[in-house]
PDB file of C-alpha atoms and ligand atoms in Angstrom:
ATOM      1  CA  MET A 427      13.739  -9.626  17.997  1.00  0.00           C
ATOM      2  CA  ILE A 428      12.477 -10.321  21.539  1.00  0.00           C
ATOM      3  CA  CYS A 429      13.973 -13.858  21.417  1.00  0.00           C
ATOM      4  CA  GLU A 430      17.264 -12.332  20.258  1.00  0.00           C
ATOM      5  CA  LEU A 431      17.282  -9.816  23.147  1.00  0.00           C
ATOM      6  CA  ILE A 432      16.534 -12.510  25.746  1.00  0.00           C
ATOM      7  CA  ALA A 433      19.354 -14.676  24.366  1.00  0.00           C
ATOM      8  CA  TYR A 434      21.705 -11.666  24.430  1.00  0.00           C
ATOM      9  CA  PHE A 435      21.106 -10.879  28.100  1.00  0.00           C
ATOM     10  CA  ASN A 436      21.125 -14.566  29.136  1.00  0.00           C
ATOM     11  CA  SER A 437      24.509 -15.271  27.611  1.00  0.00           C
ATOM     12  CA  TYR A 438      27.827 -15.018  29.356  1.00  0.00           C
ATOM     13  CA  LYS A 439      29.807 -12.434  27.407  1.00  0.00           C
ATOM     14  CA  THR A 440      33.450 -11.452  27.367  1.00  0.00           C
ATOM     15  CA  ARG A 441      34.336  -7.852  26.539  1.00  0.00           C
ATOM     16  CA  GLU A 442      35.736  -8.986  23.171  1.00  0.00           C
ATOM     17  CA  ALA A 443      32.567 -10.945  22.331  1.00  0.00           C
ATOM     18  CA  ARG A 444      30.546  -7.757  22.863  1.00  0.00           C
ATOM     19  CA  VAL A 445      32.884  -5.187  21.334  1.00  0.00           C
ATOM     20  CA  PHE A 446      33.663  -7.201  18.195  1.00  0.00           C
ATOM     21  CA  GLY A 447      29.994  -8.116  17.691  1.00  0.00           C
ATOM     22  CA  HIS A 448      30.421 -11.905  18.086  1.00  0.00           C
ATOM     23  CA  LEU A 449      27.650 -12.282  20.620  1.00  0.00           C
ATOM     24  CA  TYR A 450      25.106 -10.431  18.506  1.00  0.00           C
ATOM     25  CA  GLU A 451      26.280 -12.354  15.413  1.00  0.00           C
ATOM     26  CA  SER A 452      25.901 -15.743  17.164  1.00  0.00           C
ATOM     27  CA  ILE A 453      22.326 -14.956  18.178  1.00  0.00           C
ATOM     28  CA  ALA A 454      21.524 -13.580  14.707  1.00  0.00           C
ATOM     29  CA  LEU A 455      22.967 -16.779  13.168  1.00  0.00           C
ATOM     30  CA  ILE A 456      20.499 -18.932  15.135  1.00  0.00           C
ATOM     31  CA  GLU A 457      17.584 -16.748  14.025  1.00  0.00           C
ATOM     32  CA  ARG A 458      18.783 -16.671  10.382  1.00  0.00           C
ATOM     33  CA  GLU A 459      19.103 -20.439  10.439  1.00  0.00           C
ATOM     34  CA  LYS A 460      15.449 -20.716  11.526  1.00  0.00           C
ATOM     35  CA  ARG A 461      14.370 -18.573   8.544  1.00  0.00           C
ATOM     36  CA  CYS A 462      16.639 -20.338   6.004  1.00  0.00           C
ATOM     37  CA  ARG A 463      16.510 -23.861   7.460  1.00  0.00           C
ATOM     38  CA  SER A 464      15.230 -25.606   4.346  1.00  0.00           C
ATOM     39  CA  TYR A 465      17.866 -23.873   2.173  1.00  0.00           C
ATOM     40  CA  TRP A 466      20.718 -24.644   4.585  1.00  0.00           C
ATOM     41  CA  LEU A 467      19.819 -28.270   5.210  1.00  0.00           C
ATOM     42  CA  SER A 468      21.786 -29.756   2.309  1.00  0.00           C
ATOM     43  CA  HIS A 469      24.913 -27.737   3.258  1.00  0.00           C
ATOM     44  CA  ARG A 470      24.646 -28.824   6.885  1.00  0.00           C
ATOM     45  CA  THR A 471      24.177 -32.456   5.874  1.00  0.00           C
ATOM     46  CA  LEU A 472      27.122 -32.318   3.456  1.00  0.00           C
ATOM     47  CA  CYS A 473      29.370 -30.868   6.203  1.00  0.00           C
ATOM     48  CA  LYS A 474      28.340 -33.593   8.672  1.00  0.00           C
ATOM     49  CA  ASN A 475      28.771 -36.304   6.032  1.00  0.00           C
ATOM     50  CA  PHE A 476      32.217 -35.017   5.072  1.00  0.00           C
ATOM     51  CA  ILE A 477      33.341 -35.079   8.715  1.00  0.00           C
ATOM     52  CA  THR A 478      31.829 -38.546   9.233  1.00  0.00           C
ATOM     53  CA  GLU A 479      33.494 -39.957   6.098  1.00  0.00           C
ATOM     54  CA  ASN A 480      36.920 -38.511   6.950  1.00  0.00           C
ATOM     55  CA  MET A 481      37.167 -38.686  10.750  1.00  0.00           C
ATOM     56  CA  ASN A 482      38.693 -42.169  10.551  1.00  0.00           C
ATOM     57  CA  LYS A 483      41.758 -40.744   8.817  1.00  0.00           C
ATOM     58  CA  CYS A 484      43.173 -40.115  12.294  1.00  0.00           C
ATOM     59  CA  SER A 485      44.936 -42.980  14.029  1.00  0.00           C
ATOM     60  CA  GLY A 486      43.869 -42.420  17.651  1.00  0.00           C
ATOM     61  CA  LYS A 487      40.528 -41.653  19.255  1.00  0.00           C
ATOM     62  CA  SER A 488      41.602 -39.826  22.425  1.00  0.00           C
ATOM     63  CA  SER A 489      40.652 -36.280  21.554  1.00  0.00           C
ATOM     64  CA  VAL A 490      39.200 -34.041  18.861  1.00  0.00           C
ATOM     65  CA  LEU A 491      39.327 -30.255  18.635  1.00  0.00           C
ATOM     66  CA  VAL A 492      36.547 -28.342  16.856  1.00  0.00           C
ATOM     67  CA  LEU A 493      37.466 -24.736  16.001  1.00  0.00           C
ATOM     68  CA  GLY A 494      34.535 -22.303  15.623  1.00  0.00           C
ATOM     69  CA  SER A 495      31.967 -24.831  16.813  1.00  0.00           C
ATOM     70  CA  GLY A 496      29.237 -22.161  17.240  1.00  0.00           C
ATOM     71  CA  PRO A 497      25.705 -23.628  17.334  1.00  0.00           C
ATOM     72  CA  LEU A 498      27.037 -27.007  16.054  1.00  0.00           C
ATOM     73  CA  HIS A 499      24.783 -26.976  13.008  1.00  0.00           C
ATOM     74  CA  GLU A 500      27.467 -28.513  10.801  1.00  0.00           C
ATOM     75  CA  ILE A 501      29.141 -30.872  13.261  1.00  0.00           C
ATOM     76  CA  PRO A 502      28.052 -34.498  13.934  1.00  0.00           C
ATOM     77  CA  LEU A 503      28.457 -33.879  17.662  1.00  0.00           C
ATOM     78  CA  GLU A 504      26.752 -37.059  18.888  1.00  0.00           C
ATOM     79  CA  LEU A 505      29.029 -39.186  16.711  1.00  0.00           C
ATOM     80  CA  LEU A 506      32.180 -37.320  17.828  1.00  0.00           C
ATOM     81  CA  ALA A 507      31.135 -37.680  21.488  1.00  0.00           C
ATOM     82  CA  ARG A 508      30.654 -41.450  21.013  1.00  0.00           C
ATOM     83  CA  SER A 509      33.887 -41.918  19.046  1.00  0.00           C
ATOM     84  CA  PHE A 510      36.402 -39.774  20.986  1.00  0.00           C
ATOM     85  CA  GLU A 511      37.218 -39.808  24.692  1.00  0.00           C
ATOM     86  CA  LYS A 512      37.375 -35.992  24.727  1.00  0.00           C
ATOM     87  CA  VAL A 513      35.684 -33.414  22.477  1.00  0.00           C
ATOM     88  CA  ASP A 514      36.906 -29.802  22.871  1.00  0.00           C
ATOM     89  CA  LEU A 515      34.688 -27.172  21.257  1.00  0.00           C
ATOM     90  CA  ILE A 516      36.281 -23.766  20.736  1.00  0.00           C
ATOM     91  CA  ASP A 517      34.337 -20.610  19.988  1.00  0.00           C
ATOM     92  CA  VAL A 518      34.463 -17.012  21.071  1.00  0.00           C
ATOM     93  CA  VAL A 519      30.776 -17.399  22.093  1.00  0.00           C
ATOM     94  CA  HIS A 520      28.913 -20.501  23.271  1.00  0.00           C
ATOM     95  CA  LEU A 521      25.247 -19.735  23.623  1.00  0.00           C
ATOM     96  CA  LYS A 522      23.443 -21.116  26.691  1.00  0.00           C
ATOM     97  CA  SER A 523      20.963 -22.933  24.413  1.00  0.00           C
ATOM     98  CA  THR A 524      23.790 -24.807  22.626  1.00  0.00           C
ATOM     99  CA  LYS A 525      25.453 -25.828  25.904  1.00  0.00           C
ATOM    100  CA  GLU A 526      22.148 -27.052  27.319  1.00  0.00           C
ATOM    101  CA  ARG A 527      21.338 -29.085  24.200  1.00  0.00           C
ATOM    102  CA  TYR A 528      24.480 -31.202  24.641  1.00  0.00           C
ATOM    103  CA  SER A 529      24.866 -31.106  28.435  1.00  0.00           C
ATOM    104  CA  GLN A 530      24.351 -34.895  28.733  1.00  0.00           C
ATOM    105  CA  HIS A 531      27.780 -35.531  27.132  1.00  0.00           C
ATOM    106  CA  LYS A 532      30.286 -35.351  29.955  1.00  0.00           C
ATOM    107  CA  ASN A 533      33.257 -35.679  27.563  1.00  0.00           C
ATOM    108  CA  VAL A 534      32.251 -32.562  25.593  1.00  0.00           C
ATOM    109  CA  HIS A 535      33.917 -29.317  26.714  1.00  0.00           C
ATOM    110  CA  PHE A 536      32.830 -25.828  25.661  1.00  0.00           C
ATOM    111  CA  ILE A 537      35.922 -23.598  25.690  1.00  0.00           C
ATOM    112  CA  GLU A 538      35.694 -19.856  25.075  1.00  0.00           C
ATOM    113  CA  ALA A 539      38.750 -18.633  23.169  1.00  0.00           C
ATOM    114  CA  ASP A 540      39.672 -16.288  20.353  1.00  0.00           C
ATOM    115  CA  ILE A 541      41.097 -18.491  17.594  1.00  0.00           C
ATOM    116  CA  THR A 542      42.998 -15.583  16.000  1.00  0.00           C
ATOM    117  CA  GLU A 543      44.624 -14.617  19.336  1.00  0.00           C
ATOM    118  CA  LEU A 544      44.450 -11.003  18.143  1.00  0.00           C
ATOM    119  CA  GLU A 545      41.342  -9.541  19.733  1.00  0.00           C
ATOM    120  CA  SER A 546      42.591  -8.456  23.166  1.00  0.00           C
ATOM    121  CA  GLU A 547      45.681  -6.876  21.589  1.00  0.00           C
ATOM    122  CA  LEU A 548      43.610  -5.063  18.943  1.00  0.00           C
ATOM    123  CA  LEU A 549      41.298  -3.778  21.634  1.00  0.00           C
ATOM    124  CA  LYS A 550      44.268  -2.298  23.502  1.00  0.00           C
ATOM    125  CA  SER A 551      46.356  -0.955  20.635  1.00  0.00           C
ATOM    126  CA  ARG A 552      43.650  -0.168  18.035  1.00  0.00           C
ATOM    127  CA  LYS A 553      46.145  -0.796  15.268  1.00  0.00           C
ATOM    128  CA  VAL A 554      47.098  -3.654  12.949  1.00  0.00           C
ATOM    129  CA  VAL A 555      48.597  -6.604  14.802  1.00  0.00           C
ATOM    130  CA  ASN A 556      49.604  -9.869  13.160  1.00  0.00           C
ATOM    131  CA  LYS A 557      50.330 -13.039  15.061  1.00  0.00           C
ATOM    132  CA  MET A 558      50.537 -16.699  14.126  1.00  0.00           C
ATOM    133  CA  PRO A 559      48.112 -18.486  16.505  1.00  0.00           C
ATOM    134  CA  SER A 560      49.643 -21.191  18.656  1.00  0.00           C
ATOM    135  CA  GLN A 561      47.071 -22.217  21.283  1.00  0.00           C
ATOM    136  CA  PHE A 562      46.097 -25.932  21.434  1.00  0.00           C
ATOM    137  CA  LEU A 563      49.063 -26.956  19.263  1.00  0.00           C
ATOM    138  CA  ASP A 564      50.746 -28.626  22.242  1.00  0.00           C
ATOM    139  CA  GLN A 565      47.777 -30.802  23.217  1.00  0.00           C
ATOM    140  CA  ASN A 566      48.272 -33.766  20.882  1.00  0.00           C
ATOM    141  CA  TYR A 567      44.778 -33.904  19.432  1.00  0.00           C
ATOM    142  CA  ASP A 568      44.042 -36.868  17.158  1.00  0.00           C
ATOM    143  CA  LEU A 569      41.819 -34.802  14.884  1.00  0.00           C
ATOM    144  CA  VAL A 570      41.126 -31.089  14.338  1.00  0.00           C
ATOM    145  CA  ILE A 571      38.037 -29.697  12.576  1.00  0.00           C
ATOM    146  CA  SER A 572      37.688 -26.145  11.249  1.00  0.00           C
ATOM    147  CA  ALA A 573      34.179 -25.830   9.806  1.00  0.00           C
ATOM    148  CA  ASN A 574      33.095 -22.619   8.111  1.00  0.00           C
ATOM    149  CA  ILE A 575      35.178 -20.167  10.082  1.00  0.00           C
ATOM    150  CA  LEU A 576      38.239 -19.453   7.921  1.00  0.00           C
ATOM    151  CA  SER A 577      36.530 -16.689   5.944  1.00  0.00           C
ATOM    152  CA  GLN A 578      34.772 -15.342   9.066  1.00  0.00           C
ATOM    153  CA  LEU A 579      37.790 -14.727  11.253  1.00  0.00           C
ATOM    154  CA  SER A 580      38.840 -11.396   9.781  1.00  0.00           C
ATOM    155  CA  TYR A 581      35.353  -9.946   9.393  1.00  0.00           C
ATOM    156  CA  HIS A 582      34.765  -8.325  12.790  1.00  0.00           C
ATOM    157  CA  LEU A 583      38.424  -7.468  13.248  1.00  0.00           C
ATOM    158  CA  ARG A 584      38.522  -5.565   9.962  1.00  0.00           C
ATOM    159  CA  ASN A 585      35.295  -3.724  10.868  1.00  0.00           C
ATOM    160  CA  PHE A 586      36.729  -2.792  14.260  1.00  0.00           C
ATOM    161  CA  LEU A 587      39.937  -1.388  12.765  1.00  0.00           C
ATOM    162  CA  GLU A 588      38.020   0.431  10.060  1.00  0.00           C
ATOM    163  CA  LYS A 589      36.131   2.368  12.758  1.00  0.00           C
ATOM    164  CA  LYS A 590      38.671   2.621  15.571  1.00  0.00           C
ATOM    165  CA  ALA A 591      42.214   2.683  14.160  1.00  0.00           C
ATOM    166  CA  ARG A 592      43.973   6.029  14.512  1.00  0.00           C
ATOM    167  CA  PRO A 593      45.423   7.208  12.186  1.00  0.00           C
ATOM    168  CA  LYS A 594      42.705   5.837   9.902  1.00  0.00           C
ATOM    169  CA  LEU A 595      43.632   2.843   7.749  1.00  0.00           C
ATOM    170  CA  SER A 596      43.097   2.758   4.003  1.00  0.00           C
ATOM    171  CA  ALA A 597      40.903   0.084   2.386  1.00  0.00           C
ATOM    172  CA  GLU A 598      44.100  -1.540   1.013  1.00  0.00           C
ATOM    173  CA  GLU A 599      45.666  -1.691   4.482  1.00  0.00           C
ATOM    174  CA  LEU A 600      42.488  -3.162   5.938  1.00  0.00           C
ATOM    175  CA  ASP A 601      42.283  -5.767   3.163  1.00  0.00           C
ATOM    176  CA  LEU A 602      45.929  -6.697   3.634  1.00  0.00           C
ATOM    177  CA  PHE A 603      45.268  -7.243   7.335  1.00  0.00           C
ATOM    178  CA  ALA A 604      42.126  -9.321   6.647  1.00  0.00           C
ATOM    179  CA  ASN A 605      43.996 -11.477   4.125  1.00  0.00           C
ATOM    180  CA  GLN A 606      46.779 -12.078   6.629  1.00  0.00           C
ATOM    181  CA  VAL A 607      44.351 -13.155   9.385  1.00  0.00           C
ATOM    182  CA  THR A 608      42.781 -15.673   6.975  1.00  0.00           C
ATOM    183  CA  PHE A 609      46.126 -16.985   5.751  1.00  0.00           C
ATOM    184  CA  ASP A 610      47.451 -17.308   9.328  1.00  0.00           C
ATOM    185  CA  HIS A 611      44.507 -19.588  10.214  1.00  0.00           C
ATOM    186  CA  PHE A 612      45.279 -21.758   7.187  1.00  0.00           C
ATOM    187  CA  LEU A 613      48.967 -21.976   8.221  1.00  0.00           C
ATOM    188  CA  TYR A 614      47.993 -22.590  11.849  1.00  0.00           C
ATOM    189  CA  LEU A 615      45.920 -25.645  10.859  1.00  0.00           C
ATOM    190  CA  GLN A 616      48.944 -27.097   9.094  1.00  0.00           C
ATOM    191  CA  LYS A 617      51.002 -26.872  12.297  1.00  0.00           C
ATOM    192  CA  PHE A 618      48.929 -29.563  14.043  1.00  0.00           C
ATOM    193  CA  SER A 619      50.575 -32.976  13.916  1.00  0.00           C
ATOM    194  CA  CYS A 620      47.272 -34.746  13.124  1.00  0.00           C
ATOM    195  CA  PRO A 621      44.787 -34.755  10.240  1.00  0.00           C
ATOM    196  CA  VAL A 622      42.779 -31.532   9.992  1.00  0.00           C
ATOM    197  CA  ILE A 623      39.351 -31.404   8.358  1.00  0.00           C
ATOM    198  CA  LEU A 624      38.928 -27.949   6.824  1.00  0.00           C
ATOM    199  CA  ILE A 625      35.551 -26.894   5.429  1.00  0.00           C
ATOM    200  CA  THR A 626      35.360 -23.329   4.167  1.00  0.00           C
ATOM    201  CA  ASP A 627      33.619 -21.134   1.658  1.00  0.00           C
ATOM    202  CA  THR A 628      36.022 -20.245  -1.154  1.00  0.00           C
ATOM    203  CA  GLU A 629      33.825 -18.109  -3.419  1.00  0.00           C
ATOM    204  CA  THR A 630      30.787 -15.850  -2.951  1.00  0.00           C
ATOM    205  CA  VAL A 631      28.372 -15.060  -5.776  1.00  0.00           C
ATOM    206  CA  LEU A 632      25.417 -12.703  -6.021  1.00  0.00           C
ATOM    207  CA  GLN A 633      22.623 -13.798  -8.361  1.00  0.00           C
ATOM    208  CA  ASP A 634      19.595 -11.977  -9.733  1.00  0.00           C
ATOM    209  CA  LYS A 635      16.049 -13.381  -9.815  1.00  0.00           C
ATOM    210  CA  GLN A 636      16.815 -15.239 -13.044  1.00  0.00           C
ATOM    211  CA  GLY A 637      19.839 -16.944 -11.479  1.00  0.00           C
ATOM    212  CA  ARG A 638      22.355 -14.850 -13.448  1.00  0.00           C
ATOM    213  CA  VAL A 639      25.638 -14.183 -11.610  1.00  0.00           C
ATOM    214  CA  ILE A 640      26.033 -10.425 -11.130  1.00  0.00           C
ATOM    215  CA  GLU A 641      29.081 -10.488  -8.866  1.00  0.00           C
ATOM    216  CA  SER A 642      31.633 -13.056  -7.768  1.00  0.00           C
ATOM    217  CA  GLU A 643      34.430 -12.661  -5.246  1.00  0.00           C
ATOM    218  CA  THR A 644      36.757 -14.566  -2.915  1.00  0.00           C
ATOM    219  CA  PRO A 645      36.722 -12.386   0.191  1.00  0.00           C
ATOM    220  CA  TYR A 646      40.087 -12.219   1.954  1.00  0.00           C
ATOM    221  CA  ILE A 647      41.466 -15.362   0.397  1.00  0.00           C
ATOM    222  CA  ASN A 648      44.538 -14.412  -1.642  1.00  0.00           C
ATOM    223  CA  PHE A 649      46.340 -17.755  -1.474  1.00  0.00           C
ATOM    224  CA  SER A 650      45.885 -21.137  -3.160  1.00  0.00           C
ATOM    225  CA  PHE A 651      44.253 -24.123  -1.506  1.00  0.00           C
ATOM    226  CA  PRO A 652      45.090 -27.707  -2.378  1.00  0.00           C
ATOM    227  CA  VAL A 653      42.567 -29.475  -4.626  1.00  0.00           C
ATOM    228  CA  PRO A 654      39.432 -30.010  -2.484  1.00  0.00           C
ATOM    229  CA  ILE A 655      38.108 -33.519  -1.862  1.00  0.00           C
ATOM    230  CA  LYS A 656      34.541 -32.238  -2.203  1.00  0.00           C
ATOM    231  CA  GLU A 657      32.785 -29.027  -3.244  1.00  0.00           C
ATOM    232  CA  TRP A 658      29.189 -27.830  -3.132  1.00  0.00           C
ATOM    233  CA  TRP A 659      27.100 -24.655  -3.282  1.00  0.00           C
ATOM    234  CA  TRP A 660      25.481 -23.263  -0.146  1.00  0.00           C
ATOM    235  CA  ASN A 661      22.312 -21.230  -0.659  1.00  0.00           C
ATOM    236  CA  VAL A 662      23.226 -18.840   2.171  1.00  0.00           C
ATOM    237  CA  ALA A 663      20.711 -16.038   1.601  1.00  0.00           C
ATOM    238  CA  PRO A 664      17.920 -16.748  -0.877  1.00  0.00           C
ATOM    239  CA  ILE A 665      15.742 -13.860  -2.056  1.00  0.00           C
ATOM    240  CA  PRO A 666      14.649 -11.809  -0.052  1.00  0.00           C
ATOM    241  CA  GLU A 667      16.883 -12.733   2.936  1.00  0.00           C
ATOM    242  CA  TYR A 668      19.917 -10.859   1.532  1.00  0.00           C
ATOM    243  CA  GLN A 669      18.180  -8.327  -0.751  1.00  0.00           C
ATOM    244  CA  LYS A 670      14.764  -8.029  -2.401  1.00  0.00           C
ATOM    245  CA  ASN A 671      16.051  -9.060  -5.857  1.00  0.00           C
ATOM    246  CA  ILE A 672      19.413 -10.623  -5.099  1.00  0.00           C
ATOM    247  CA  ALA A 673      20.411 -13.982  -3.666  1.00  0.00           C
ATOM    248  CA  LEU A 674      23.785 -14.833  -2.129  1.00  0.00           C
ATOM    249  CA  LYS A 675      25.443 -18.243  -2.597  1.00  0.00           C
ATOM    250  CA  MET A 676      28.790 -19.591  -1.488  1.00  0.00           C
ATOM    251  CA  LYS A 677      30.966 -22.284  -2.952  1.00  0.00           C
ATOM    252  CA  VAL A 678      32.109 -24.520  -0.094  1.00  0.00           C
ATOM    253  CA  SER A 679      35.303 -26.577  -0.374  1.00  0.00           C
ATOM    254  CA  ALA A 680      36.246 -29.456   1.911  1.00  0.00           C
ATOM    255  CA  PHE A 681      39.797 -30.697   2.560  1.00  0.00           C
ATOM    256  CA  VAL A 682      41.738 -33.011   4.818  1.00  0.00           C
ATOM    257  CA  LEU A 683      45.102 -31.387   5.583  1.00  0.00           C
ATOM    258  CA  ASN A 684      48.273 -32.916   7.049  1.00  0.00           C
ATOM    259  CA  LEU A 685      47.831 -36.465   5.734  1.00  0.00           C
TER     260      LEU A 685
HETATM  261  C1  LIG B 728      29.624 -19.682  10.492  1.00  0.00           C
HETATM  262  S1  LIG B 728      29.817 -19.916  12.188  1.00  0.00           S
HETATM  263  C2  LIG B 728      30.353 -21.608  12.255  1.00  0.00           C
HETATM  264  C3  LIG B 728      29.216 -22.509  12.542  1.00  0.00           C
HETATM  265  C4  LIG B 728      29.612 -23.852  13.134  1.00  0.00           C
HETATM  266  N1  LIG B 728      30.701 -24.479  12.430  1.00  0.00           N
HETATM  267  C5  LIG B 728      28.421 -24.798  13.236  1.00  0.00           C
HETATM  268  O1  LIG B 728      28.628 -26.023  13.107  1.00  0.00           O
HETATM  269  O2  LIG B 728      27.303 -24.336  13.476  1.00  0.00           O
HETATM  270  C6  LIG B 728      31.330 -19.120  12.598  1.00  0.00           C
HETATM  271  C7  LIG B 728      31.681 -19.267  14.067  1.00  0.00           C
HETATM  272  O3  LIG B 728      32.989 -18.741  14.259  1.00  0.00           O
HETATM  273  C8  LIG B 728      33.012 -18.100  15.511  1.00  0.00           C
HETATM  274  N2  LIG B 728      34.134 -17.159  15.518  1.00  0.00           N
HETATM  275  C9  LIG B 728      34.298 -16.066  14.736  1.00  0.00           C
HETATM  276  N3  LIG B 728      35.474 -15.474  15.034  1.00  0.00           N
HETATM  277  C10 LIG B 728      36.041 -16.217  16.023  1.00  0.00           C
HETATM  278  C11 LIG B 728      37.245 -16.115  16.761  1.00  0.00           C
HETATM  279  N4  LIG B 728      38.102 -15.112  16.553  1.00  0.00           N
HETATM  280  N5  LIG B 728      37.523 -17.053  17.695  1.00  0.00           N
HETATM  281  C12 LIG B 728      36.646 -18.085  17.928  1.00  0.00           C
HETATM  282  N6  LIG B 728      35.492 -18.223  17.267  1.00  0.00           N
HETATM  283  C13 LIG B 728      35.189 -17.301  16.329  1.00  0.00           C
HETATM  284  C14 LIG B 728      31.654 -17.427  15.610  1.00  0.00           C
HETATM  285  O4  LIG B 728      31.325 -17.131  16.955  1.00  0.00           O
HETATM  286  C15 LIG B 728      30.748 -18.489  14.978  1.00  0.00           C
HETATM  287  O5  LIG B 728      30.220 -19.357  15.944  1.00  0.00           O
END
């Protein structure tokens, strides 16, 4: 907890990063990763391998855009920095510790931006806003990577509206909004004129101590994906990280869009 507090106060924070809970979530993610490291290792390796195996599907090597780069647990950053002239990392929060770890790479840029392009408007209006994102589309990247953010994008926004929207929104209205945010990211990726590596969880299951599935859902994904190139299970929260008697796993699907 003390480490988390120090990281919180040491980090540069935008109003959105604080209000929507991104900063706290980013710090919590680092701490959770420390506790679950051995369980997350295979998922992290599979993500890095998938990016490594598919990054040559782009024709040029001038620039790569990584959306939701976070602590870079799932990104082969050293390889990208060696292979591309410019590496742009986009996240709503870049922790000081992550920036310092890669500060020797002068071609790596940490850019703070809201990928949904909705947060400042939501903060002002406190009501449902939908917008197709458009930032970075005009920059002619050779490759775009979206790794484990698609299902995350609506989470804090939905929570915010659930508490702050006036008049209050129903669960159906909130779900509709969350689905739209997720779908808009998927459509946004397809607007780039280069290959896009998309890695995302597509199913969440809860399992009891005996490994029996007690619940399965696809949170805020109400559209069809193409057939994935690869799929695996990510042991996100083994017992007792999520609950005393329940473990949480996610099916992860990996695609290359726009080929
Ligand atoms: C599960 S983490 C991704 C981890 C990352 N791919 C890695 O290699 O470690 C999700 C990331 O999405 C970021 N994020 C969530 N909503 C965002 C938004 N609206 N704009 C930009 N980044 C966002 C979070 O800050 C977090 O770093």
